[in-house]
Coordinates of C-alpha atoms in Angstrom, one line a residue:
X124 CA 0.0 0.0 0.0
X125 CA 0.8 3.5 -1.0
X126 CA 2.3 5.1 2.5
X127 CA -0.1 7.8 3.7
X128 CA 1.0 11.1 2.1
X129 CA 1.1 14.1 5.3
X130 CA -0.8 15.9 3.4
X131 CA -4.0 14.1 4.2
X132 CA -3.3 14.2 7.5
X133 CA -2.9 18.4 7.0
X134 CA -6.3 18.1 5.3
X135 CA -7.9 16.3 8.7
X136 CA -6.3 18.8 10.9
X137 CA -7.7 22.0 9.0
X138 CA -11.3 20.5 8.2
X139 CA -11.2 19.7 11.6
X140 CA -9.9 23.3 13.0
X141 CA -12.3 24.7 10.9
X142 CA -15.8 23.5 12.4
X143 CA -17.4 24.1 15.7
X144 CA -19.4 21.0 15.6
X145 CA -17.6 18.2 18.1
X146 CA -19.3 15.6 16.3
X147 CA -17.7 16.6 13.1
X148 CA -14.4 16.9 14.6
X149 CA -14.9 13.7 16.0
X150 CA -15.8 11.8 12.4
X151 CA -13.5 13.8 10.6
X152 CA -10.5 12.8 13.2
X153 CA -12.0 8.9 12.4
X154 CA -11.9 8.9 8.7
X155 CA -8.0 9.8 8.8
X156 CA -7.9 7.3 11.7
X157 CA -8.9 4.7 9.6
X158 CA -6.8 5.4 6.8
X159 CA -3.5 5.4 8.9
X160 CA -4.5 2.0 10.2
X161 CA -4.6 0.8 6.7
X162 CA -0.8 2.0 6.3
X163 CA 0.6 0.4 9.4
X164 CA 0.7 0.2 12.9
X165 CA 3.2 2.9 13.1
X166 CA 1.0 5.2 11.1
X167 CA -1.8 4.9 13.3
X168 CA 0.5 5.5 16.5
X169 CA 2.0 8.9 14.8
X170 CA -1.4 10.4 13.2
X171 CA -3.0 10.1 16.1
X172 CA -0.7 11.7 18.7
X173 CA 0.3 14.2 15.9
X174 CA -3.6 15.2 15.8
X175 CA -3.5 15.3 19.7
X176 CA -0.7 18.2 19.4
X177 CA 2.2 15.6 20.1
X178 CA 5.6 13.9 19.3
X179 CA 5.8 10.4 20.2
X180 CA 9.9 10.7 20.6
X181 CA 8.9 13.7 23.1
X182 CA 11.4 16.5 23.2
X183 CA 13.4 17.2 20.2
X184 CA 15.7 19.8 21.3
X185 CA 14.2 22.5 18.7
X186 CA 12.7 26.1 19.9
X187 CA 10.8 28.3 17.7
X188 CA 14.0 30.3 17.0
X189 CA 15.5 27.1 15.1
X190 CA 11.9 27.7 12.9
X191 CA 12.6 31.6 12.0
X192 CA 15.0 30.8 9.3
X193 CA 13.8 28.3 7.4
X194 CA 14.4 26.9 3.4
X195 CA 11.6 28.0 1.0
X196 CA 8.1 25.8 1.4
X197 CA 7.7 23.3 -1.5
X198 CA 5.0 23.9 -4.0
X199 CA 3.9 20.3 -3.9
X200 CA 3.6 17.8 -1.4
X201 CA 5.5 15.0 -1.5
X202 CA 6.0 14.0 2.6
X203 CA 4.5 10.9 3.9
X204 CA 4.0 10.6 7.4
X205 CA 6.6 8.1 7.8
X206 CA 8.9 10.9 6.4
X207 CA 8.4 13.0 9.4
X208 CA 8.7 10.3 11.6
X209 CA 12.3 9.7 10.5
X210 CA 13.2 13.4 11.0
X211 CA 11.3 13.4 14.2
X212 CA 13.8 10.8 15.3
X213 CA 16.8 12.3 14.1
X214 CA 16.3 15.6 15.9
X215 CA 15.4 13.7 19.3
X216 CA 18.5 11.8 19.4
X217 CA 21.0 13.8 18.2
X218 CA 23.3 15.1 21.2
X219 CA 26.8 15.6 21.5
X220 CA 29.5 17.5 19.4
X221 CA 27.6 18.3 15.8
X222 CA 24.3 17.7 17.0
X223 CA 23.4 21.7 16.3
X224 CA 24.4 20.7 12.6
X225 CA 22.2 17.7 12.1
X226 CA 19.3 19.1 14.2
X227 CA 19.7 22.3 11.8
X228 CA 20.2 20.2 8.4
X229 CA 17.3 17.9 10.0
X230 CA 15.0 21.6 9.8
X231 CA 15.9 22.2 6.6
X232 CA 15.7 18.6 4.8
X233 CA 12.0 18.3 6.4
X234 CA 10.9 21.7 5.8
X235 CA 11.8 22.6 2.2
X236 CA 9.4 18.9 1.4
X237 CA 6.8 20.5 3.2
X238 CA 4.1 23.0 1.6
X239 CA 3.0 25.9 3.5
X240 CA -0.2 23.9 4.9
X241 CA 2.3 21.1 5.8
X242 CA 4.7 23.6 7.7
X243 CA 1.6 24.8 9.6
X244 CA 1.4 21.4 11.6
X245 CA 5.1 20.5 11.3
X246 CA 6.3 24.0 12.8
X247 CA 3.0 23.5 15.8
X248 CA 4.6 20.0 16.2
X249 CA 8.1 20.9 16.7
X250 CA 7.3 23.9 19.2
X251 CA 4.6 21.8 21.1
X252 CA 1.8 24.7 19.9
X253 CA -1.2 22.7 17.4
X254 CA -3.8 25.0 17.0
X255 CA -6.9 23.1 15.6
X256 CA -9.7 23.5 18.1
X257 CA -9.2 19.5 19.4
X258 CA -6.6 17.8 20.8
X259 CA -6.1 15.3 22.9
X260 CA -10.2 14.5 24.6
X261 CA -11.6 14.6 21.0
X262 CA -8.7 13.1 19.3
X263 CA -10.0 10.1 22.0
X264 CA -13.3 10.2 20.6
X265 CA -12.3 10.1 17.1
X266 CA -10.3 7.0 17.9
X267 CA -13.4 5.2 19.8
X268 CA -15.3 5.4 16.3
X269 CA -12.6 5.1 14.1
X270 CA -12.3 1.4 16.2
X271 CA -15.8 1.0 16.8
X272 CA -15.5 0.4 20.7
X273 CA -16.9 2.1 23.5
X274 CA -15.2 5.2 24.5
X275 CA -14.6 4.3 28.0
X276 CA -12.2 1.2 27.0
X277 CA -10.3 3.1 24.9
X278 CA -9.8 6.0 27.6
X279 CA -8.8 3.4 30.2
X280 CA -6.1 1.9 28.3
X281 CA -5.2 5.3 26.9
X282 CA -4.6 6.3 30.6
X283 CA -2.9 3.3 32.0
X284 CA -0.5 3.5 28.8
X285 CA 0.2 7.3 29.6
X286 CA -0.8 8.6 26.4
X287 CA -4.1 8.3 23.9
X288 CA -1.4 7.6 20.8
X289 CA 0.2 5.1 23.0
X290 CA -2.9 2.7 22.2
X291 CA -4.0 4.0 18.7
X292 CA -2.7 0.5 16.9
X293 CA -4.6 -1.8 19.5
X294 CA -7.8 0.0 19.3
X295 CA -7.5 0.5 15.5
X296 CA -6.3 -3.2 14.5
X297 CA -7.4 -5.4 17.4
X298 CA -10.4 -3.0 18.9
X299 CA -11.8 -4.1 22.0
X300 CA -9.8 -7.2 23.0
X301 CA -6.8 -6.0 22.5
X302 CA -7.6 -3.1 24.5
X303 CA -8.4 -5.0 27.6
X304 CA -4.8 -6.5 27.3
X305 CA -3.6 -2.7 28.1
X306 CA -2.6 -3.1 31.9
X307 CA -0.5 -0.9 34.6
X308 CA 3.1 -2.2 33.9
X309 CA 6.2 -1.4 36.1
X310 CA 8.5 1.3 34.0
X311 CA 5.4 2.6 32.3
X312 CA 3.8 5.5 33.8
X313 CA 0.2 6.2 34.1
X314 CA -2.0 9.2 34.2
X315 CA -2.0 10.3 37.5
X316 CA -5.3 10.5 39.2
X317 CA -6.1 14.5 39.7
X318 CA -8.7 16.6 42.4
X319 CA -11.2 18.9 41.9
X320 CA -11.6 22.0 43.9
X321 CA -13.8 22.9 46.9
X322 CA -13.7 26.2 48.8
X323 CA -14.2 24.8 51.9
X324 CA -13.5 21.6 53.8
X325 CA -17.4 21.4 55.0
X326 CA -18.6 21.6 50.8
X327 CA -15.5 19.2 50.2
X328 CA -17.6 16.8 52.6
X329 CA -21.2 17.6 50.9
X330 CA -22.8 14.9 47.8
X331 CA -22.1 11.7 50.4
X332 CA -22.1 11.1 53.5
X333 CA -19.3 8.6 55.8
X334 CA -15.6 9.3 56.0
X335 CA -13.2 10.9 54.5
X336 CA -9.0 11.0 54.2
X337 CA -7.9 14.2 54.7
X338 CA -4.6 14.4 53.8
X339 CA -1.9 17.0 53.9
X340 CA -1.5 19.2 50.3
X341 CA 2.5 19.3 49.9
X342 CA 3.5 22.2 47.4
X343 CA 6.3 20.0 45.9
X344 CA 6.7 18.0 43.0
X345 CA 4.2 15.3 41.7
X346 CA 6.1 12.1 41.3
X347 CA 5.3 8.5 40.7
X348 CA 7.8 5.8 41.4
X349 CA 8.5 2.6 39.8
X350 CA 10.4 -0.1 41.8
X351 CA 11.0 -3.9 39.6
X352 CA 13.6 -5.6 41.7
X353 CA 16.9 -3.7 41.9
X354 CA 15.5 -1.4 39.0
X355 CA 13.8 2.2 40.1
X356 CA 12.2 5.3 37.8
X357 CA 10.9 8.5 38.9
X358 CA 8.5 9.9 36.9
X359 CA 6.6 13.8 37.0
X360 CA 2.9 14.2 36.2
X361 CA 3.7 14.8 32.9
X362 CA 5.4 11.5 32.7
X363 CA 8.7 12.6 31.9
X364 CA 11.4 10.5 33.7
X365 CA 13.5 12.6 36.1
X366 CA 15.2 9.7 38.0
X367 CA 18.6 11.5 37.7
X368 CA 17.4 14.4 38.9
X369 CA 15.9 13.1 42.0
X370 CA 17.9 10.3 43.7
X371 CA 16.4 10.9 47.0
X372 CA 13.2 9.7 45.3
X373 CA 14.9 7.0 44.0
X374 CA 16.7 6.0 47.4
X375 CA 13.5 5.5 49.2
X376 CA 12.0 3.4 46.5
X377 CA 14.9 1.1 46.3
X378 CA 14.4 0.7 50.0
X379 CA 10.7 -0.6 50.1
X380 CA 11.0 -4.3 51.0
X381 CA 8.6 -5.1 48.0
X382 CA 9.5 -6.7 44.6
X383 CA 7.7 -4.5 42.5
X384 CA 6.1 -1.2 43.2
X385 CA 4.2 1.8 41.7
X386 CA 3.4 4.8 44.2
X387 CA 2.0 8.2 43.7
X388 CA 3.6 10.9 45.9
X389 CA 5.3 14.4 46.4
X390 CA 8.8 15.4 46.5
X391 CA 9.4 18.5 48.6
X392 CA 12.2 21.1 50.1
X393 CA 11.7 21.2 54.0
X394 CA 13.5 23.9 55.4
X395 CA 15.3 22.5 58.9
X396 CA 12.0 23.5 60.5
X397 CA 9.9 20.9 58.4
X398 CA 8.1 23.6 57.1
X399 CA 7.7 23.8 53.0
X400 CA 10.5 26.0 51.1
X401 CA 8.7 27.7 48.1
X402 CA 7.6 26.1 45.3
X403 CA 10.0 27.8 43.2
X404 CA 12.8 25.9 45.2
X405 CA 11.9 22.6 44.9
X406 CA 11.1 23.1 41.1
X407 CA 14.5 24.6 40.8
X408 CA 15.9 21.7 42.3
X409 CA 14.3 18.8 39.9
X410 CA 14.8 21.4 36.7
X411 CA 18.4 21.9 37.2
X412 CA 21.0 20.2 34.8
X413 CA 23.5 20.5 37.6
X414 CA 25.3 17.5 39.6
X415 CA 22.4 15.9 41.5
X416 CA 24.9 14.9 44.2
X417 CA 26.0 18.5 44.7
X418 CA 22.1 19.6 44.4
X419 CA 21.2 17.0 47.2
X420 CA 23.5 18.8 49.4
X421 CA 22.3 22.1 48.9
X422 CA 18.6 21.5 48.2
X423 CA 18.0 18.1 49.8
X424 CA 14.5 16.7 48.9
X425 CA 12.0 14.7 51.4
X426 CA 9.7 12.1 49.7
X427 CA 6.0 11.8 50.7
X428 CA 4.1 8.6 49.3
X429 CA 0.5 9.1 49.4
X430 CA -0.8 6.3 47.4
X431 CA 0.2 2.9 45.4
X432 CA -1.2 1.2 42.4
X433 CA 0.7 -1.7 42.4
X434 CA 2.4 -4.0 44.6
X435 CA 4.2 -6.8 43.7
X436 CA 1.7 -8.9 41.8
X437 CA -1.1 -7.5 43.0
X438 CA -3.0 -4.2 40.6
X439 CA -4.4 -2.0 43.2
X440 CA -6.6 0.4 40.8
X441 CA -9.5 -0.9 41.2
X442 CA -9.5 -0.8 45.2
X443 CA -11.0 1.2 47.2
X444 CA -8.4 4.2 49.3
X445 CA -9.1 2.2 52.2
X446 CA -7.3 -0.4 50.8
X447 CA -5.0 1.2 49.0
X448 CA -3.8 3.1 52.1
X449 CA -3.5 -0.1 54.1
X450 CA -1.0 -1.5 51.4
X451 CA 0.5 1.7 51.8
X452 CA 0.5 1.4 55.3
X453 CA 2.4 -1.9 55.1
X454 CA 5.1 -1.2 52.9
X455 CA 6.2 2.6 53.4
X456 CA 8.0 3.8 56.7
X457 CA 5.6 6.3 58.9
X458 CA 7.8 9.0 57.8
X459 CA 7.8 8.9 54.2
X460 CA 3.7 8.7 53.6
X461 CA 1.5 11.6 53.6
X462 CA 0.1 13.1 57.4
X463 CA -3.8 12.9 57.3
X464 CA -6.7 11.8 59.0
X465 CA -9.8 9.6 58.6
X466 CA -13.1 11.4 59.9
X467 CA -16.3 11.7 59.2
X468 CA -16.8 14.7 61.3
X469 CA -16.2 18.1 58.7
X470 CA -15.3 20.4 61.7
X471 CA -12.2 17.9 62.8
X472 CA -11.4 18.0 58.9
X473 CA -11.3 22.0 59.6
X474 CA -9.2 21.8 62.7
X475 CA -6.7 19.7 60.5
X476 CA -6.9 22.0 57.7
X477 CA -6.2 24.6 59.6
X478 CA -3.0 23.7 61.5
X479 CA -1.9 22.0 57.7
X480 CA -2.5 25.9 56.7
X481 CA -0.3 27.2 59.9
X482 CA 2.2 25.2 59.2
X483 CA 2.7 26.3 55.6
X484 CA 1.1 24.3 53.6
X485 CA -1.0 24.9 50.6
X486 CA -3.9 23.0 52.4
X487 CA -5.7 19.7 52.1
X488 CA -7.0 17.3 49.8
X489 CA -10.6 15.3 51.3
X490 CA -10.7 12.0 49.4
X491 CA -13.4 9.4 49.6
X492 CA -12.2 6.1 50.9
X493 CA -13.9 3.9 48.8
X494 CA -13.4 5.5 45.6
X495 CA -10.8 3.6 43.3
X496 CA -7.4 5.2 41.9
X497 CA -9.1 6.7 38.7
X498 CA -5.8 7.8 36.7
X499 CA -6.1 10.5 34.2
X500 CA -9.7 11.9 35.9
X501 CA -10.9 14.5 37.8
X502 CA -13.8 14.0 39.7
X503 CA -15.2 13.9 43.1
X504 CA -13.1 11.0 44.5
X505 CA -10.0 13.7 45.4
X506 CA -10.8 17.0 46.3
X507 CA -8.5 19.9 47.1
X508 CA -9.5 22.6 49.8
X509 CA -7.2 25.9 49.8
X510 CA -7.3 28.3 52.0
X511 CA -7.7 30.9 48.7
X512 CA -9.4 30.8 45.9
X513 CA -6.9 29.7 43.0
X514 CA -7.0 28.8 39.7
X515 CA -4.4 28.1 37.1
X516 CA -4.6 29.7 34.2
X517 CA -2.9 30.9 30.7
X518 CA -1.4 33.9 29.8
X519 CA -2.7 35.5 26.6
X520 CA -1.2 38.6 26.3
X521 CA 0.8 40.8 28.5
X522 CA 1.0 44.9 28.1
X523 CA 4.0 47.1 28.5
X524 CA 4.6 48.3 31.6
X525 CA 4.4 52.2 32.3
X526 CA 5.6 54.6 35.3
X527 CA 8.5 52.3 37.5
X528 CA 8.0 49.3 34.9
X529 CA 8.9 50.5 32.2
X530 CA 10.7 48.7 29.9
X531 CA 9.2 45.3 31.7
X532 CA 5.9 43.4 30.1
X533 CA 3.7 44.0 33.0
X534 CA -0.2 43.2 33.0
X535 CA -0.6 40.0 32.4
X536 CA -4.3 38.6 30.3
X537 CA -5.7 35.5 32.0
X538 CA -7.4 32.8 30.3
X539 CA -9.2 29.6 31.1
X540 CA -9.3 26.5 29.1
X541 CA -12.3 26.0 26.8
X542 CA -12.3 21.7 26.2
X543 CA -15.4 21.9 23.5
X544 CA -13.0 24.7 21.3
X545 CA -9.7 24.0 22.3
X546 CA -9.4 28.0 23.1
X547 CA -9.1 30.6 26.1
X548 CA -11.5 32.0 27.1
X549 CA -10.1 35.6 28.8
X550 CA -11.1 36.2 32.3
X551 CA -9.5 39.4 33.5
X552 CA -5.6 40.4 34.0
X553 CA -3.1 41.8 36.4
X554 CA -0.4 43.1 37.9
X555 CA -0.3 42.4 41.6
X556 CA 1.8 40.3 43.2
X557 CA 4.7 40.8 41.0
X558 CA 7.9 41.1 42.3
X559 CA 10.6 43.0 40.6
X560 CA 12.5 39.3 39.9
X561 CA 9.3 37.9 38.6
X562 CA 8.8 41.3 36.3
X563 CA 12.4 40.6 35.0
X564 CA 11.6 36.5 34.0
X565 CA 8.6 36.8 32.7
X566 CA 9.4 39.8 30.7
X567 CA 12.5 37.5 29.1
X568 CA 9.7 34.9 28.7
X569 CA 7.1 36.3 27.1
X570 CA 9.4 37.7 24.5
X571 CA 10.3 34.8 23.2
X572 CA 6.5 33.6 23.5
X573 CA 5.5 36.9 21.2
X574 CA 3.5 36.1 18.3
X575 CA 2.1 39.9 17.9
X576 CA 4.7 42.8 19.2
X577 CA 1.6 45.7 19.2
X578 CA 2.4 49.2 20.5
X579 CA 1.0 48.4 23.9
X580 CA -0.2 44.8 24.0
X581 CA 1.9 42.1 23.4
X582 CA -0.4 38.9 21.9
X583 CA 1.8 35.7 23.0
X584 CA 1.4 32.0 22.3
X585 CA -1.3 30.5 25.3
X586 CA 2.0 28.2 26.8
X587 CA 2.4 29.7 30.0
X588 CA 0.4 28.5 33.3
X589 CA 0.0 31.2 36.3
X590 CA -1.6 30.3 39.7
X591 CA -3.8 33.2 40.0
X592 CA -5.5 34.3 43.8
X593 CA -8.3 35.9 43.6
X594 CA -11.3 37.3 45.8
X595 CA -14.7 36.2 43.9
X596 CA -15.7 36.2 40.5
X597 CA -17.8 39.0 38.9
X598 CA -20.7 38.7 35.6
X599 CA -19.3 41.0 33.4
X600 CA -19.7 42.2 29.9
X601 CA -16.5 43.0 29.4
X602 CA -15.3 39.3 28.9
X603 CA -16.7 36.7 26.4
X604 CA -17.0 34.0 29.1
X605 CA -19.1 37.0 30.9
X606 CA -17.1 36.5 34.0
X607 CA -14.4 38.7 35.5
X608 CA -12.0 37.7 37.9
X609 CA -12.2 39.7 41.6
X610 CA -9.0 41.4 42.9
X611 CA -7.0 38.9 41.0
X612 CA -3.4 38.6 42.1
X613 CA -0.5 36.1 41.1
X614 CA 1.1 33.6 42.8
X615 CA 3.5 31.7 40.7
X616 CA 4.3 30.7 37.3
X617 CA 3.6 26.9 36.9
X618 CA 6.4 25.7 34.6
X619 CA 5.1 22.2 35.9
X620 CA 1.9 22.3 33.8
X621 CA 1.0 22.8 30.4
X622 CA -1.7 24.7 28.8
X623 CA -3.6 21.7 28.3
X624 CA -3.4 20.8 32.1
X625 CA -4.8 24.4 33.1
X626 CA -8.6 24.9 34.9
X627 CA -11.1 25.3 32.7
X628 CA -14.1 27.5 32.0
X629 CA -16.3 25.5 33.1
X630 CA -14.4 25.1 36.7
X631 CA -14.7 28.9 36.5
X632 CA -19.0 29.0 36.2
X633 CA -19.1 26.7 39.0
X634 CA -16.8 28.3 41.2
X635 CA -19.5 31.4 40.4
X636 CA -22.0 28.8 41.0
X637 CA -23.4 29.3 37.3
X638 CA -23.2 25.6 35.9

């Protein structure tokens, strides 16, 4: 068979970046689906993470600088997918003396093939920014029909396999029964399960009644850890492995007297105290390219488990957190698992919250203790209780500052996540909370993020997360979501989350209690 050309995946991407209608995303994205099933397993694998916005060989060491300077587009298309995946490879693996020169000559090769259409989704590719309207949740969808099998099998395995592309070729070629073969493995990581929000710990408890965990919120770094004999990994919540960076991490998972392991935990900066450095600290820490040895020295890291999916032979997500935590219990020492408590009683949830707050914390999270470890999901199982109202959202644009800042990109525009467009919807922007190091980054940062340099307002590619504080939310007619954010003040830049990860609009309406 003919190798499918890129070009009709281009044509899928636009058709579907050009309709509002989720259900024509969705059988657009499964006409394509089916062709690149029909080409190979391979195919199927690349077409549909490349429609979900992503690079199966992850990061390929290219910025969008490396895409400024670029040969003259082709007037006639002549890449096949399979193309791309070879170039793909290239630039991920080069390293080492010369590997400027072949990353650069990679560029060049692949892009003067391409046509302007093609360069469109190559250039989005390469600097992690697809713009079509759906990615990732519809792209899900698309492959559900494309296989003809029930969404919710294919979302499973798509979560215990870390990725949706990761089971495009079983759903496509063997459908539902090679989908049920998809299972938590040691080395692979999963979606981590995530928590909704509640204002208070007393609403956290509302919908059902019995007990709850309340456990401490640590302000660290989400890690899962992977133990198979002598062999450990440590992985982030975006499922990149940082095991180098973090040996303290992996210390205390070769020490659990278990086989085989998988945990889900936090790893955190204490000062001498016990209380919480700043998040900045601790993300410093597992960001840096420096000797890990000399960083454990200066920045030590304490490990917090606070739940485990598997244990030796035994798969744990389906259990119930009571069981879970008694596994937990039994195989990691007192001081390395999470502080909570088990209550049914809100106002000694309160109590706990409340000292968690004193002593520096970010807060709690209430989970229900017979609710199963539901990776990739947000829903009521897990829910987080601040002692602010917070949300992360995505910068839009950012104006020039005026009076003592100028010269800096000041006010920040805030935007949460619309899922049925694929957009921002803008909520409000600010200044406050800005610190005269924080004006200096993220006026380096959104410089290179420009994508329109106006006279006042700078329009930058939506890749930058900010936990935003803020008062209340506000109807207003100023915004298109027709909700303004109250006294809205920032935090910190998350450089742990993507766009992708940030809250959404409809978080927002039910925070305002419009949903």
């Amino acid at each position: 068979m003919t190798p499918l050309p890129l070009s009709a995946v281009v044509a899928a991407s636009m058709d579907v970046a050009a309709t509002r209608s989720r259900t024509a995303k969705v059988a657009r994205i499964a006409e394509v689906l089916r062709a690149a099933a029909e080409d190979s397993p391979r195919t199927a694998l690349l077409v549909t993470a490349f429609l979900s916005g992503q690079v199966p060989q992850g990061r390929l060491g290219v910025g969008w600088r490396s895409l400024s300077d670029l040969p003259a587009a082709a007037s006639e298309s002549t890449l096949t997918v399979a193309d791309v995946d070879v170039a793909f490879t290239t630039l991920a693996e080069a390293s080492g003396a010369g590997s400027r020169r072949v990353r650069r000559d990679t560029l060049d090769g692949l892009f003067s093939r391409a046509t302007e259409d093609e360069r469109q989704l190559l250039g989005g590719l390469v600097a992690g920014e697809v713009r079509q309207g759906a990615l990732e949740g519809v792209v899900l969808q698309g492959l559900a029909v494309a296989a003809g099998v029930p969404e919710a099998e294919v979302r499973r395995a798509a979560m215990l396999a870390g990725r949706t592309f990761a089971v495009a070729a079983e759903a496509l070629l063997g459908g539902a029964e090679a989908l049920a073969e998809v299972t938590l493995q040691v080395g692979r990581p999963v979606a981590p399960m995530l928590a909704g929000s509640a204002p208070s710990v007393r609403e956290a408890y509302e919908g059902s009644a019995g007990p709850r965990s309340v456990e401490r919120k640590l302000d660290g770094i989400r890690v899962q850890g992977h133990k198979s004999g002598e062999t450990v990994r440590v992985f982030t919540r975006g499922l990149d492995d940082i095991t180098a960076q973090v040996p303290e991490v992996a210390e205390s998972l070769a020490a659990l007297s278990v086989r085989d392991a998988v945990l889900d935990g936090e790893a955190i900066a204490l000062l001498p105290d016990g209380r919480p450095q700043p998040f900045q600290v601790t993300g410093a820490r597992t960001a840096s390219s420096k000797d890990p040895a000399t960083l454990r020295v200066q920045v030590p890291l304490s490990t917090f488990w606070f739940d485990v999916l598997l244990v030796d032979d035994q798969v744990l997500l389906d259990e119930p957190l009571s069981a879970r935590r008694t596994v937990l219990d039994r195989i990691v020492p007192a001081g390395e698992r999470v502080l909570g408590l088990v209550t049914d009683d809100p106002a000694a949830a309160t109590d706990f919250f409340e000292s968690q707050v004193a002593a520096g914390h970010e807060g709690v999270v209430v989970k229900q203790v017979d609710a199963p470890y539901s990776a990739g999901r947000r829903g009521s199982g897990w829910t987080k209780v601040k002692p602010r109202h917070t949300l992360d959202l995505v910068v839009l644009a950012v104006e020039r500052g005026s009076g003592r800042r100028v010269g800096t990109l000041s006010n920040i525009h805030l935007g949460a996540r619309d899922p049925e467009t694929g957009g921002f919807v803008m909520l409000g922007k600010t200044f406050k909370g800005m610190t005269d190091a924080m004006l200096a980054w993220q006026t380096e940062r959104f410089t290179e993020l420009a994508v329109d340099a106006g006279e006042w307002v700078v329009t930058v590619r939506p890749e930058q997360v900010v936990e935003i504080a803020f008062d209340g939310l506000q109807r207003s007619s100023r915004y298109p979501g027709g909700l303004a954010l109250r006294f809205a003040r920032v935090l910190r830049y998350r450089d742990d989350k993507t766009a992708g990860e940030a809250d959404t609009i409809d978080t927002v309406r039910a925070l305002a209690g419009l949903d």
